[in-house]
CSV table of C-alpha atoms in Angstrom, one decimal:
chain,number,residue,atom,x,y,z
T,116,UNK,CA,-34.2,0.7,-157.7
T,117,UNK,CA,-35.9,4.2,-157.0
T,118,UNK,CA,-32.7,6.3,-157.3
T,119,UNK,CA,-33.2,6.3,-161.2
T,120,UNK,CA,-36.2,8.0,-163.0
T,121,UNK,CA,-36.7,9.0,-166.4
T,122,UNK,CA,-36.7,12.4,-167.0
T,123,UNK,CA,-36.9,15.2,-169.6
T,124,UNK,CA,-33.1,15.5,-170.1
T,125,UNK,CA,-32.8,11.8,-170.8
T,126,UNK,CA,-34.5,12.1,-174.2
T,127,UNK,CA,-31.8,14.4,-175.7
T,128,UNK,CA,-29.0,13.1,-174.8
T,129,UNK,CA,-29.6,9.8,-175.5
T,130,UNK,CA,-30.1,11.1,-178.5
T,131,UNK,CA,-27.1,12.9,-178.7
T,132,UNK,CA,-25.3,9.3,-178.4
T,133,UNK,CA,-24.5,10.1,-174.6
T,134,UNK,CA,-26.2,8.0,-172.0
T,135,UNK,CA,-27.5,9.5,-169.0
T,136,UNK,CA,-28.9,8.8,-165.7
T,137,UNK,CA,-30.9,10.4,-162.8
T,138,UNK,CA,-29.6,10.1,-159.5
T,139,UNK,CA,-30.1,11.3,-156.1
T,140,UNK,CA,-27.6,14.0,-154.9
T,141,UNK,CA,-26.8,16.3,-151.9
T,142,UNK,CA,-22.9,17.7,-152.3
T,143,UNK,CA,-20.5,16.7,-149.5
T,144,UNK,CA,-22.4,14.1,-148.3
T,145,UNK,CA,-21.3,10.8,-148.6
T,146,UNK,CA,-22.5,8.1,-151.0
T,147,UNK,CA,-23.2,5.8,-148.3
T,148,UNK,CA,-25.7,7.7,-146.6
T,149,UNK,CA,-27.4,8.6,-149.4
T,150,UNK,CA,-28.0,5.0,-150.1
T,151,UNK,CA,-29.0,4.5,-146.4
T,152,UNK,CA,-31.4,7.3,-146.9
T,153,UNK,CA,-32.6,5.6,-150.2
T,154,UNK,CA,-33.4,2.6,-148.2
T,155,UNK,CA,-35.2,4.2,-145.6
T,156,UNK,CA,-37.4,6.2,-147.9
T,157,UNK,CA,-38.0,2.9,-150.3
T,158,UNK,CA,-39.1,1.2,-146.9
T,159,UNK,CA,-41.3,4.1,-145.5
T,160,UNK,CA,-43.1,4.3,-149.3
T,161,UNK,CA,-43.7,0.6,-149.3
T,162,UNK,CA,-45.2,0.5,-146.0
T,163,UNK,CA,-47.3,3.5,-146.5
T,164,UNK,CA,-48.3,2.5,-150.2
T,165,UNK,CA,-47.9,-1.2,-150.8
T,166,UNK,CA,-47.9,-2.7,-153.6
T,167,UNK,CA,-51.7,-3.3,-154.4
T,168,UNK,CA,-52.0,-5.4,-157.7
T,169,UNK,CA,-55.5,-5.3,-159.5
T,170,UNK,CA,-56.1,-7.1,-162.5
T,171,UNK,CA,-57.7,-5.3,-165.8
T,172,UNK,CA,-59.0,-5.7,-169.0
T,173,UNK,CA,-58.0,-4.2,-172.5
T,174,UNK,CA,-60.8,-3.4,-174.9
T,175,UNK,CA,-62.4,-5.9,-176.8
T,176,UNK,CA,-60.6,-5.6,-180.1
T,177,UNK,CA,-63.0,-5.8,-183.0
T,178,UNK,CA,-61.9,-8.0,-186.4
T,179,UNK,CA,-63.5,-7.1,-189.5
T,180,UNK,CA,-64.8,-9.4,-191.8
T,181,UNK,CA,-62.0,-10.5,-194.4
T,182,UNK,CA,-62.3,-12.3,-198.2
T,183,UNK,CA,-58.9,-14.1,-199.5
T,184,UNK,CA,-59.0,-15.7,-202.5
T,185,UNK,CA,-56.4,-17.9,-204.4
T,186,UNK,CA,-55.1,-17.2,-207.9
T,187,UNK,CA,-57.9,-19.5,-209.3
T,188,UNK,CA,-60.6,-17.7,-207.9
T,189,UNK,CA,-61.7,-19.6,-205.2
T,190,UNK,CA,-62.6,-17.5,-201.7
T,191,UNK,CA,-62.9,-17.7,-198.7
T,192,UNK,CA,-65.0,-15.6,-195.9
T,193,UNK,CA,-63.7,-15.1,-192.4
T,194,UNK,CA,-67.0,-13.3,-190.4
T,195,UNK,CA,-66.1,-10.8,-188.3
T,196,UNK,CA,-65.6,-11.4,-184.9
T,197,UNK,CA,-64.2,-9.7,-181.5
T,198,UNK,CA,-60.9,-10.4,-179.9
T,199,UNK,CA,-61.7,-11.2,-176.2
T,200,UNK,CA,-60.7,-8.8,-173.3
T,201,UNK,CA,-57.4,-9.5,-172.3
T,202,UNK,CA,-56.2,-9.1,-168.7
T,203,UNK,CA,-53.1,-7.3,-167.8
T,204,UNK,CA,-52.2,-6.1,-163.7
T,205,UNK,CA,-51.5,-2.5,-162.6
T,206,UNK,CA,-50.2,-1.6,-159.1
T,207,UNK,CA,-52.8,0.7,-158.0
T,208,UNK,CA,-50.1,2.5,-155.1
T,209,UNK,CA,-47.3,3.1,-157.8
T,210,UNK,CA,-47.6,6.5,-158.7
T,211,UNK,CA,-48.7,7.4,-154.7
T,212,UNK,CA,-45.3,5.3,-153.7
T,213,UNK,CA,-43.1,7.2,-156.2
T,214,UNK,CA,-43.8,10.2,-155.0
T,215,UNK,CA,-43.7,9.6,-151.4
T,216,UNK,CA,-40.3,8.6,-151.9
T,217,UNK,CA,-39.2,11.4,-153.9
T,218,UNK,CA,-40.5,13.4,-151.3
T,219,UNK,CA,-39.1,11.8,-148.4
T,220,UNK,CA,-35.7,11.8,-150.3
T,221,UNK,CA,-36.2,15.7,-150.8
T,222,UNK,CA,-37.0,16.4,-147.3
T,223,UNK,CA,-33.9,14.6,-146.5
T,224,UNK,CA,-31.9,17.1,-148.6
T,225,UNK,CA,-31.4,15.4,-152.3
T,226,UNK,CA,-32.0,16.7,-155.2
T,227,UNK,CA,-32.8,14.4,-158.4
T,228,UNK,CA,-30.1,15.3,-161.2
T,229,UNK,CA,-29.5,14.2,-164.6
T,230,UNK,CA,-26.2,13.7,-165.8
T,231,UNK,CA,-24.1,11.6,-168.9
T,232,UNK,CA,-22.3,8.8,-168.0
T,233,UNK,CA,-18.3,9.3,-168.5
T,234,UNK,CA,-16.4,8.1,-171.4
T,235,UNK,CA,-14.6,4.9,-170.4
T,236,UNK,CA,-11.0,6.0,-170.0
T,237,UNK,CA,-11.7,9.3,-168.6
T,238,UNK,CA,-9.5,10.4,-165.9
T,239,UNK,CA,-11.6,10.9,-162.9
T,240,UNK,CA,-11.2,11.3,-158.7
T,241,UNK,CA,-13.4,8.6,-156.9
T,242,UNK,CA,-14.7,9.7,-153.9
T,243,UNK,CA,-16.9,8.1,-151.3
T,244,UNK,CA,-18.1,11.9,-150.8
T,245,UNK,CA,-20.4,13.7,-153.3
T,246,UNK,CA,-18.6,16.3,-155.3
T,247,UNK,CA,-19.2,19.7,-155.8
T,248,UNK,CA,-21.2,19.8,-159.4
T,249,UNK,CA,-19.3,21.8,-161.9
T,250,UNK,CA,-19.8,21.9,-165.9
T,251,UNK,CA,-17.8,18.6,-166.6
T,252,UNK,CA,-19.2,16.7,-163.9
T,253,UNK,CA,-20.8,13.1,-165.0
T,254,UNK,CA,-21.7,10.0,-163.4
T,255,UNK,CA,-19.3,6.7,-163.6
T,256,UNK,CA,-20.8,3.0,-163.7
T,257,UNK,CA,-20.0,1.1,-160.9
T,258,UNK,CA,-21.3,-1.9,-159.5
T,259,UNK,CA,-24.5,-2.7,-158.1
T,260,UNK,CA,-24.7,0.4,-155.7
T,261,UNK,CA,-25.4,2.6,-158.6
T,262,UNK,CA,-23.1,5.3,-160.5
T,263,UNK,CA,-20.7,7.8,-158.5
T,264,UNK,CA,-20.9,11.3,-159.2
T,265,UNK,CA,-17.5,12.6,-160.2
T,266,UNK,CA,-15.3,15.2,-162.4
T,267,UNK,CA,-12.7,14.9,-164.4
């Protein structure tokens, strides 16, 4: 879904052993709407930059010439020879779509954040409403509707 994107902060602390995701946030607002608004914006991106699929080709890979021989001296030549083109299919409207939805969900008022996951068994307060962010605040996994953005 569009509500997740890699980011810069990602890198470190996955490497720092903590998991982290990108969401879409606006405090006091409720979770519900911002998925509505997610919708909306996934919808208006896709109509105005559809998916367009156009096939490609990689390179032509070139093979040089190899000699293996056995223990008792026979060889044997394999010429050199090219690799064919091989075909692969990029969406042409990807990046255009991508960033028409992150800018229709910023004009709606959400900012994209980065924060860890919660430690199972962490006490938290579930809300429907988006918190306040403060220095502990962390997102925690929930079904398909995507993480909730809580503190502890």
């Amino acid at each position: 879904m569009f509500y997740r994107f890699a980011s810069g902060l990602l890198a470190p602390l996955a490497l720092a052993g903590c998991l982290a995701d990108t969401v879409y946030y606006a405090e006091g607002v409720s979770v519900g709407t911002r998925d509505n608004q997610i919708a909306i914006c996934d919808s208006d991106a896709h109509a105005d930059f559809p998916v367009q699929e156009v096939i490609r080709y990689r390179e032509p890979e070139y093979v040089p010439e190899t000699t293996t021989c056995t223990p008792d001296g026979t060889c044997t030549v394999t010429e050199a020879y090219f690799e064919p083109p091989v075909p692969y299919t990029v969406d042409i409207n990807e990046t255009a779509r991508t960033r028409a939805f992150q800018g229709c969900m910023g004009a709606a008022g959400f900012d994209r954040i980065d924060l860890p996951f919660c430690e199972r068994g962490t006490p938290v307060l579930q809300s429907t409403v988006m918190p306040q962010l403060t220095g502990g605040s962390s997102l925690l996994r929930r079904g398909p509707g995507g993480p909730l953005v809580v503190n502890p």
